[in-house]
mmCIF file of C-alpha atoms in Angstrom:
data_model
loop_
_atom_site.group_PDB
_atom_site.id
_atom_site.type_symbol
_atom_site.label_atom_id
_atom_site.label_comp_id
_atom_site.label_asym_id
_atom_site.label_seq_id
_atom_site.Cartn_x
_atom_site.Cartn_y
_atom_site.Cartn_z
ATOM 1 C CA MET A 112 91.801 89.767 138.446
ATOM 2 C CA ASN A 113 94.775 91.847 139.595
ATOM 3 C CA TYR A 114 95.878 88.970 141.835
ATOM 4 C CA TYR A 115 95.857 86.470 138.957
ATOM 5 C CA LEU A 116 97.688 88.871 136.669
ATOM 6 C CA GLN A 117 100.351 89.362 139.326
ATOM 7 C CA VAL A 118 100.735 85.589 139.720
ATOM 8 C CA LEU A 119 101.134 85.264 135.945
ATOM 9 C CA MET A 120 103.794 87.967 135.940
ATOM 10 C CA VAL A 121 105.670 86.259 138.779
ATOM 11 C CA ILE A 122 105.509 83.011 136.794
ATOM 12 C CA GLY A 123 107.047 84.819 133.814
ATOM 13 C CA ILE A 124 109.848 86.294 135.919
ATOM 14 C CA ASN A 125 110.562 82.885 137.466
ATOM 15 C CA ILE A 126 110.629 81.294 134.013
ATOM 16 C CA ILE A 127 113.375 83.724 132.991
ATOM 17 C CA LEU A 128 115.302 82.877 136.150
ATOM 18 C CA ALA A 129 114.853 79.126 135.687
ATOM 19 C CA VAL A 130 115.918 79.006 132.026
ATOM 20 C CA SER A 131 118.903 81.241 132.762
ATOM 21 C CA LEU A 132 120.096 78.954 135.565
ATOM 22 C CA ASN A 133 119.346 75.965 133.350
ATOM 23 C CA LEU A 134 121.863 77.338 130.856
ATOM 24 C CA VAL A 135 124.560 77.334 133.538
ATOM 25 C CA SER A 136 123.675 74.223 135.538
ATOM 26 C CA GLY A 137 121.587 72.167 133.119
ATOM 27 C CA PHE A 138 123.287 72.673 129.762
ATOM 28 C CA THR A 139 126.836 73.507 130.887
ATOM 29 C CA GLY A 140 126.868 71.395 134.056
ATOM 30 C CA GLN A 141 128.163 74.077 136.462
ATOM 31 C CA LEU A 142 126.356 74.048 139.811
ATOM 32 C CA SER A 143 125.645 77.618 140.932
ATOM 33 C CA LEU A 144 124.170 78.529 144.319
ATOM 34 C CA GLY A 145 124.305 82.282 143.836
ATOM 35 C CA HIS A 146 122.043 82.885 140.854
ATOM 36 C CA ALA A 147 119.688 85.149 142.800
ATOM 37 C CA THR A 148 122.638 87.483 143.357
ATOM 38 C CA PHE A 149 122.663 88.405 139.669
ATOM 39 C CA MET A 150 118.931 88.985 139.867
ATOM 40 C CA GLY A 151 119.596 91.391 142.745
ATOM 41 C CA ILE A 152 122.367 93.201 140.865
ATOM 42 C CA GLY A 153 120.034 93.758 137.927
ATOM 43 C CA ALA A 154 117.212 94.879 140.213
ATOM 44 C CA TYR A 155 119.300 97.348 142.219
ATOM 45 C CA THR A 156 121.074 98.765 139.166
ATOM 46 C CA ALA A 157 117.842 99.347 137.234
ATOM 47 C CA THR A 158 116.120 100.802 140.307
ATOM 48 C CA LEU A 159 118.937 103.214 141.166
ATOM 49 C CA LEU A 160 119.140 104.392 137.561
ATOM 50 C CA ALA A 161 115.387 105.030 137.505
ATOM 51 C CA LEU A 162 115.189 106.719 140.926
ATOM 52 C CA LYS A 163 118.431 108.711 140.961
ATOM 53 C CA LEU A 164 119.057 109.498 137.295
ATOM 54 C CA HIS A 165 115.510 109.150 135.900
ATOM 55 C CA VAL A 166 116.671 106.709 133.223
ATOM 56 C CA PRO A 167 113.789 105.279 131.133
ATOM 57 C CA PHE A 168 112.497 101.850 132.125
ATOM 58 C CA LEU A 169 113.749 99.839 129.144
ATOM 59 C CA ILE A 170 117.233 101.364 129.204
ATOM 60 C CA ALA A 171 117.463 100.829 132.968
ATOM 61 C CA ILE A 172 116.527 97.149 132.551
ATOM 62 C CA ILE A 173 119.148 96.639 129.833
ATOM 63 C CA ILE A 174 121.894 98.410 131.808
ATOM 64 C CA GLY A 175 120.974 96.364 134.887
ATOM 65 C CA ALA A 176 121.230 93.146 132.866
ATOM 66 C CA VAL A 177 124.591 94.182 131.387
ATOM 67 C CA THR A 178 125.859 95.015 134.886
ATOM 68 C CA ALA A 179 124.774 91.582 136.116
ATOM 69 C CA ALA A 180 126.560 89.987 133.146
ATOM 70 C CA PHE A 181 129.696 91.966 133.999
ATOM 71 C CA PHE A 182 129.639 90.642 137.553
ATOM 72 C CA GLY A 183 129.005 87.169 136.146
ATOM 73 C CA PHE A 184 132.175 87.561 134.110
ATOM 74 C CA ILE A 185 134.117 88.950 137.086
ATOM 75 C CA ILE A 186 133.136 86.075 139.386
ATOM 76 C CA GLY A 187 133.566 83.585 136.570
ATOM 77 C CA VAL A 188 137.221 84.349 135.868
ATOM 78 C CA PRO A 189 138.616 83.230 139.257
ATOM 79 C CA THR A 190 136.002 80.620 140.222
ATOM 80 C CA LEU A 191 135.073 78.701 137.074
ATOM 81 C CA ARG A 192 138.370 76.887 137.059
ATOM 82 C CA LEU A 193 136.788 75.061 139.994
ATOM 83 C CA ARG A 194 134.458 72.102 139.569
ATOM 84 C CA GLY A 195 131.586 70.442 141.389
ATOM 85 C CA ASP A 196 131.117 71.225 145.063
ATOM 86 C CA TYR A 197 134.000 73.717 145.109
ATOM 87 C CA LEU A 198 132.308 75.820 142.437
ATOM 88 C CA ALA A 199 128.999 75.670 144.301
ATOM 89 C CA ILE A 200 130.670 76.885 147.512
ATOM 90 C CA ALA A 201 132.442 79.693 145.633
ATOM 91 C CA THR A 202 129.179 80.956 144.092
ATOM 92 C CA LEU A 203 127.487 80.707 147.489
ATOM 93 C CA GLY A 204 130.271 82.819 149.000
ATOM 94 C CA PHE A 205 129.942 85.405 146.230
ATOM 95 C CA GLY A 206 126.213 85.660 146.904
ATOM 96 C CA GLU A 207 126.749 86.270 150.612
ATOM 97 C CA ILE A 208 129.419 88.893 149.888
ATOM 98 C CA MET A 209 127.084 90.813 147.586
ATOM 99 C CA ARG A 210 124.177 90.553 150.031
ATOM 100 C CA ASN A 211 126.272 92.032 152.819
ATOM 101 C CA ILE A 212 127.501 94.802 150.536
ATOM 102 C CA LEU A 213 123.897 95.711 149.687
ATOM 103 C CA LEU A 214 123.011 95.610 153.392
ATOM 104 C CA ASN A 215 125.717 98.132 154.287
ATOM 105 C CA LEU A 216 125.666 100.601 151.416
ATOM 106 C CA LYS A 217 123.792 103.831 151.985
ATOM 107 C CA ILE A 218 122.834 104.236 148.331
ATOM 108 C CA THR A 219 121.034 100.875 148.328
ATOM 109 C CA GLY A 220 119.007 101.765 151.413
ATOM 110 C CA GLY A 221 120.774 99.184 153.573
ATOM 111 C CA PRO A 222 118.471 96.617 155.221
ATOM 112 C CA MET A 223 115.479 98.909 154.581
ATOM 113 C CA GLY A 224 115.899 98.523 150.824
ATOM 114 C CA LEU A 225 114.559 100.853 148.154
ATOM 115 C CA ARG A 226 110.976 102.108 148.060
ATOM 116 C CA GLY A 227 108.907 104.229 145.725
ATOM 117 C CA ILE A 228 109.914 102.378 142.569
ATOM 118 C CA PRO A 229 107.506 103.196 139.715
ATOM 119 C CA LYS A 230 105.271 100.284 138.743
ATOM 120 C CA VAL A 231 106.012 99.845 135.055
ATOM 121 C CA THR A 232 106.141 96.066 134.651
ATOM 122 C CA ASN A 233 102.937 94.623 133.197
ATOM 123 C CA ILE A 234 101.826 91.321 131.718
ATOM 124 C CA TYR A 235 102.699 92.373 128.159
ATOM 125 C CA ILE A 236 106.248 93.394 129.067
ATOM 126 C CA VAL A 237 106.797 90.165 131.013
ATOM 127 C CA ALA A 238 105.385 88.041 128.183
ATOM 128 C CA ALA A 239 107.609 89.800 125.637
ATOM 129 C CA ALA A 240 110.660 89.321 127.867
ATOM 130 C CA VAL A 241 109.925 85.610 128.345
ATOM 131 C CA ILE A 242 109.530 85.063 124.600
ATOM 132 C CA LEU A 243 112.738 86.942 123.774
ATOM 133 C CA VAL A 244 114.752 85.123 126.441
ATOM 134 C CA ILE A 245 113.532 81.672 125.389
ATOM 135 C CA PHE A 246 114.029 82.450 121.691
ATOM 136 C CA SER A 247 117.559 83.774 122.210
ATOM 137 C CA LEU A 248 118.447 80.817 124.443
ATOM 138 C CA ASN A 249 117.156 78.429 121.794
ATOM 139 C CA ARG A 250 119.328 80.131 119.176
ATOM 140 C CA ILE A 251 122.374 79.932 121.421
ATOM 141 C CA MET A 252 121.891 76.256 122.171
ATOM 142 C CA ASN A 253 121.453 75.434 118.475
ATOM 143 C CA SER A 254 124.741 77.150 117.641
ATOM 144 C CA ARG A 255 128.298 75.883 117.949
ATOM 145 C CA VAL A 256 128.514 77.698 121.277
ATOM 146 C CA GLY A 257 125.606 75.653 122.611
ATOM 147 C CA LYS A 258 127.206 72.417 121.438
ATOM 148 C CA ALA A 259 130.374 73.430 123.283
ATOM 149 C CA PHE A 260 128.339 73.992 126.464
ATOM 150 C CA ILE A 261 126.875 70.493 126.204
ATOM 151 C CA ALA A 262 130.282 68.974 125.483
ATOM 152 C CA ILE A 263 131.624 70.557 128.675
ATOM 153 C CA ARG A 264 128.714 69.132 130.642
ATOM 154 C CA GLU A 265 129.124 65.636 129.253
ATOM 155 C CA ASP A 266 132.907 65.349 129.664
ATOM 156 C CA GLU A 267 135.064 68.376 130.348
ATOM 157 C CA LEU A 268 138.353 66.556 129.775
ATOM 158 C CA ALA A 269 137.162 65.193 126.442
ATOM 159 C CA ALA A 270 135.974 68.674 125.439
ATOM 160 C CA GLU A 271 139.420 70.082 126.223
ATOM 161 C CA ALA A 272 141.009 67.307 124.174
ATOM 162 C CA MET A 273 138.817 68.323 121.224
ATOM 163 C CA GLY A 274 140.167 71.871 121.407
ATOM 164 C CA ILE A 275 137.347 73.563 123.335
ATOM 165 C CA ASN A 276 138.548 76.253 125.740
ATOM 166 C CA THR A 277 136.384 75.065 128.597
ATOM 167 C CA THR A 278 137.189 77.941 130.941
ATOM 168 C CA ASN A 279 136.201 80.591 128.405
ATOM 169 C CA PHE A 280 132.965 78.821 127.515
ATOM 170 C CA LYS A 281 132.030 78.359 131.172
ATOM 171 C CA ILE A 282 132.629 82.067 131.789
ATOM 172 C CA LEU A 283 130.494 82.870 128.735
ATOM 173 C CA ALA A 284 127.669 80.655 129.999
ATOM 174 C CA PHE A 285 127.880 82.308 133.415
ATOM 175 C CA ALA A 286 127.758 85.808 131.880
ATOM 176 C CA ILE A 287 124.791 84.986 129.635
ATOM 177 C CA GLY A 288 122.898 83.403 132.527
ATOM 178 C CA ALA A 289 123.633 86.440 134.696
ATOM 179 C CA PHE A 290 122.380 88.743 131.921
ATOM 180 C CA TYR A 291 119.036 86.944 131.804
ATOM 181 C CA ALA A 292 118.813 86.960 135.615
ATOM 182 C CA GLY A 293 119.456 90.721 135.583
ATOM 183 C CA ILE A 294 116.468 91.178 133.271
ATOM 184 C CA ALA A 295 114.304 89.193 135.681
ATOM 185 C CA GLY A 296 115.554 91.304 138.596
ATOM 186 C CA GLY A 297 114.662 94.551 136.868
ATOM 187 C CA LEU A 298 111.175 93.299 136.029
ATOM 188 C CA PHE A 299 110.760 92.161 139.642
ATOM 189 C CA ALA A 300 111.735 95.569 141.008
ATOM 190 C CA PHE A 301 109.383 97.502 138.726
ATOM 191 C CA LEU A 302 106.551 95.098 139.541
ATOM 192 C CA PHE A 303 106.606 95.073 143.359
ATOM 193 C CA ARG A 304 107.931 98.664 143.773
ATOM 194 C CA TYR A 305 110.114 97.646 146.713
ATOM 195 C CA ILE A 306 113.314 95.613 146.998
ATOM 196 C CA ASN A 307 115.680 94.707 149.815
ATOM 197 C CA PRO A 308 118.737 92.416 149.985
ATOM 198 C CA ASN A 309 116.739 89.550 151.497
ATOM 199 C CA ASN A 310 114.746 89.250 148.268
ATOM 200 C CA PHE A 311 117.894 87.960 146.570
ATOM 201 C CA GLY A 312 119.462 85.763 149.235
ATOM 202 C CA PHE A 313 120.534 82.144 149.377
ATOM 203 C CA MET A 314 116.989 80.780 149.706
ATOM 204 C CA LYS A 315 115.942 82.488 146.479
ATOM 205 C CA SER A 316 118.857 80.798 144.695
ATOM 206 C CA ILE A 317 117.750 77.436 146.102
ATOM 207 C CA GLU A 318 114.196 78.117 144.950
ATOM 208 C CA ILE A 319 115.403 78.763 141.393
ATOM 209 C CA LEU A 320 117.544 75.633 141.492
ATOM 210 C CA CYS A 321 114.526 73.592 142.644
ATOM 211 C CA MET A 322 112.581 74.822 139.605
ATOM 212 C CA VAL A 323 115.322 73.607 137.272
ATOM 213 C CA VAL A 324 115.758 70.249 139.025
ATOM 214 C CA LEU A 325 112.002 69.620 139.210
ATOM 215 C CA GLY A 326 111.474 70.331 135.523
ATOM 216 C CA GLY A 327 114.551 68.434 134.349
ATOM 217 C CA MET A 328 118.153 69.561 134.070
ATOM 218 C CA GLY A 329 119.189 70.515 130.558
ATOM 219 C CA ASN A 330 115.627 70.856 129.263
ATOM 220 C CA THR A 331 114.231 74.299 128.474
ATOM 221 C CA ALA A 332 110.617 73.151 128.503
ATOM 222 C CA GLY A 333 111.264 71.395 131.820
ATOM 223 C CA ALA A 334 112.633 74.591 133.366
ATOM 224 C CA ILE A 335 109.520 76.453 132.194
ATOM 225 C CA LEU A 336 107.229 73.812 133.682
ATOM 226 C CA GLY A 337 109.191 73.703 136.955
ATOM 227 C CA ALA A 338 109.045 77.485 137.313
ATOM 228 C CA ALA A 339 105.297 77.539 136.679
ATOM 229 C CA MET A 340 104.579 74.690 139.101
ATOM 230 C CA LEU A 341 106.696 76.009 141.967
ATOM 231 C CA THR A 342 105.138 79.454 141.588
ATOM 232 C CA ILE A 343 101.548 78.253 141.470
ATOM 233 C CA LEU A 344 101.841 75.517 144.115
ATOM 234 C CA PRO A 345 102.413 77.765 147.184
ATOM 235 C CA GLU A 346 99.560 80.031 146.071
ATOM 236 C CA PHE A 347 97.266 77.036 145.579
ATOM 237 C CA LEU A 348 98.130 75.614 149.018
ATOM 238 C CA ARG A 349 97.471 79.030 150.536
ATOM 239 C CA SER A 350 93.849 78.922 149.344
ATOM 240 C CA VAL A 351 92.930 75.262 149.979
ATOM 241 C CA SER A 352 92.080 75.438 153.686
ATOM 242 C CA PRO A 353 93.171 77.333 156.829
ATOM 243 C CA VAL A 354 95.133 74.324 158.125
ATOM 244 C CA ILE A 355 96.982 73.732 154.872
ATOM 245 C CA SER A 356 97.516 77.472 154.491
ATOM 246 C CA GLN A 357 99.193 77.596 157.895
ATOM 247 C CA TYR A 358 101.495 74.682 157.068
ATOM 248 C CA ARG A 359 101.668 75.203 153.311
ATOM 249 C CA MET A 360 105.478 75.302 153.240
ATOM 250 C CA VAL A 361 105.575 71.892 154.969
ATOM 251 C CA PHE A 362 103.294 70.425 152.291
ATOM 252 C CA TYR A 363 105.320 72.241 149.644
ATOM 253 C CA GLY A 364 108.556 70.662 150.878
ATOM 254 C CA LEU A 365 106.932 67.240 151.232
ATOM 255 C CA LEU A 366 105.709 67.312 147.642
ATOM 256 C CA LEU A 367 109.223 68.168 146.456
ATOM 257 C CA VAL A 368 110.695 65.258 148.428
ATOM 258 C CA VAL A 369 108.124 62.832 146.995
ATOM 259 C CA MET A 370 108.793 64.134 143.501
ATOM 260 C CA MET A 371 112.535 63.616 143.852
ATOM 261 C CA ILE A 372 111.970 60.045 145.079
ATOM 262 C CA VAL A 373 109.460 59.116 142.367
ATOM 263 C CA ARG A 374 111.154 60.897 139.439
ATOM 264 C CA PRO A 375 114.609 62.216 140.367
ATOM 265 C CA GLN A 376 115.504 62.977 136.732
ATOM 266 C CA GLY A 377 112.799 65.661 136.569
ATOM 267 C CA LEU A 378 109.415 65.929 134.916
ATOM 268 C CA LEU A 379 110.480 66.373 131.287
ATOM 269 C CA SER A 380 114.060 65.181 131.167
ATOM 270 C CA ASP A 381 113.247 62.166 128.958
ATOM 271 C CA THR A 382 110.650 63.801 126.695
ATOM 272 C CA SER A 383 111.026 65.288 123.272
ATOM 273 C CA PHE A 384 109.803 68.716 124.314
ATOM 274 C CA SER A 385 113.312 70.118 124.678
ATOM 275 C CA PHE A 386 113.992 72.718 121.985
ATOM 276 C CA LEU A 387 117.550 71.523 121.747
ATOM 277 C CA LYS A 388 116.735 67.840 121.345
ATOM 278 C CA SER A 389 114.083 68.399 118.701
ATOM 279 C CA SER A 390 116.423 70.626 116.710
ATOM 280 C CA MET A 391 119.250 68.097 116.936
ATOM 281 C CA PHE A 392 116.952 65.315 115.715
ATOM 282 C CA ARG A 393 115.868 67.439 112.762
ATOM 283 C CA ARG A 394 119.471 68.110 111.837
ATOM 284 C CA MET A 395 120.579 64.476 112.193
ATOM 285 C CA ARG A 396 118.036 62.793 109.890
ATOM 286 C CA PRO A 397 119.421 59.649 108.209
ATOM 287 C CA GLY A 398 119.266 61.198 104.735
ATOM 288 C CA LYS A 399 121.429 64.095 105.791
ATOM 289 C CA ILE A 400 123.907 61.805 107.486
ATOM 290 C CA ALA A 401 124.180 59.619 104.370
ATOM 291 C CA ARG A 402 124.695 62.629 102.104
ATOM 292 C CA ARG A 403 127.301 64.042 104.479
ATOM 293 C CA GLU A 404 129.203 60.727 104.537
ATOM 294 C CA GLY A 405 129.022 60.494 100.753
ATOM 295 C CA ASN A 406 130.426 63.985 100.308
ATOM 296 C CA GLU A 407 133.245 63.220 102.708
ATOM 297 C CA SER A 408 134.148 60.021 100.842
ATOM 298 C CA ASP A 409 134.122 61.858 97.484
ATOM 299 C CA ALA A 410 136.359 64.579 98.865
ATOM 300 C CA SER A 411 138.841 62.024 100.135
#
C-alpha cells in the first residue's frame, strides 16, 4: 500500500510540473529545456529553510516557490527576447549553470546533496496542491492574461501589433510556471527526504517536456494525462517480467517513438477536455455573439 501511495504522490508532483511547463511551452509557445531547474531551486530553498532555520513546512514550500519564480523572472528578462531554438538553448544553459552551482556550494551539500529532510508530504497535501495549481491555472487562462499568452503563441508579431507587450507577458508566464515548479520541488524534497543536483538535471527537464508533448501541447487535461502515463509506465514495465524489467527504458523509449509517429499532436490535443477550450466555447455561444453585435451597432 505504501508503494502505491508513493506512486500516486509522484504522479501528483509530475502533474504539477507538466501543467506548469504546459503554461510556458503549450499555451505561450516558448520552448524551455530548463524547467527542472526551477523545481530544484524550490526543493533546495524549502529544504534549507526547514533544516537550517526550522521554518514550518508550508511556509518553506511557499518561499521556495517564490524563490523559483524570482529566478524565472531573472532568467526571463535577458533570454525571453529570444525565440525558438535560441530560447531553448538559453534555458538549457541556465539549467546547467544552476546545476553546477548546486554541485559546488557547501551549503547545498555539493554532489552528496541534502539528507535528513523530514517526511511531511502525504497524499492529502499532494492532492490539495494539484487541485489548487490546476484551478489557479484555469483561472489564469480564462482571464485576459491567458488570452494574451495564447495570442503570443499563435502569432507574436500580430500580438505586438495589437498592443500586447509580448516580452512582459512571456516573462510573466515564465515566472508563473517557475512558481508552480518550485511547489513541486518542495513536495518532492519532503517526500523522498533526500535531494541532490542530479535530481533536477537536463534529463528531468526532458522527461517533463515529454509528458506535455505526449498529452498534447496547450491542453491542461492532456498534460495531466501525459504526466500520469509517463509516471505509471516505467513502474508497470518494471513489474511485467524480468526481461522487460531489465530493458524497461528501451521499451519506454520505443513506446514514445511509436506514439509520436501515430499521433504526433498528442493524446488530447483535438478533444474538448481542455479547460480553456470548453470555457471559450461557453463564452462564445451564438446568442451572446448576436447580442454583443447588436449592442455595438446600437452604440454606433
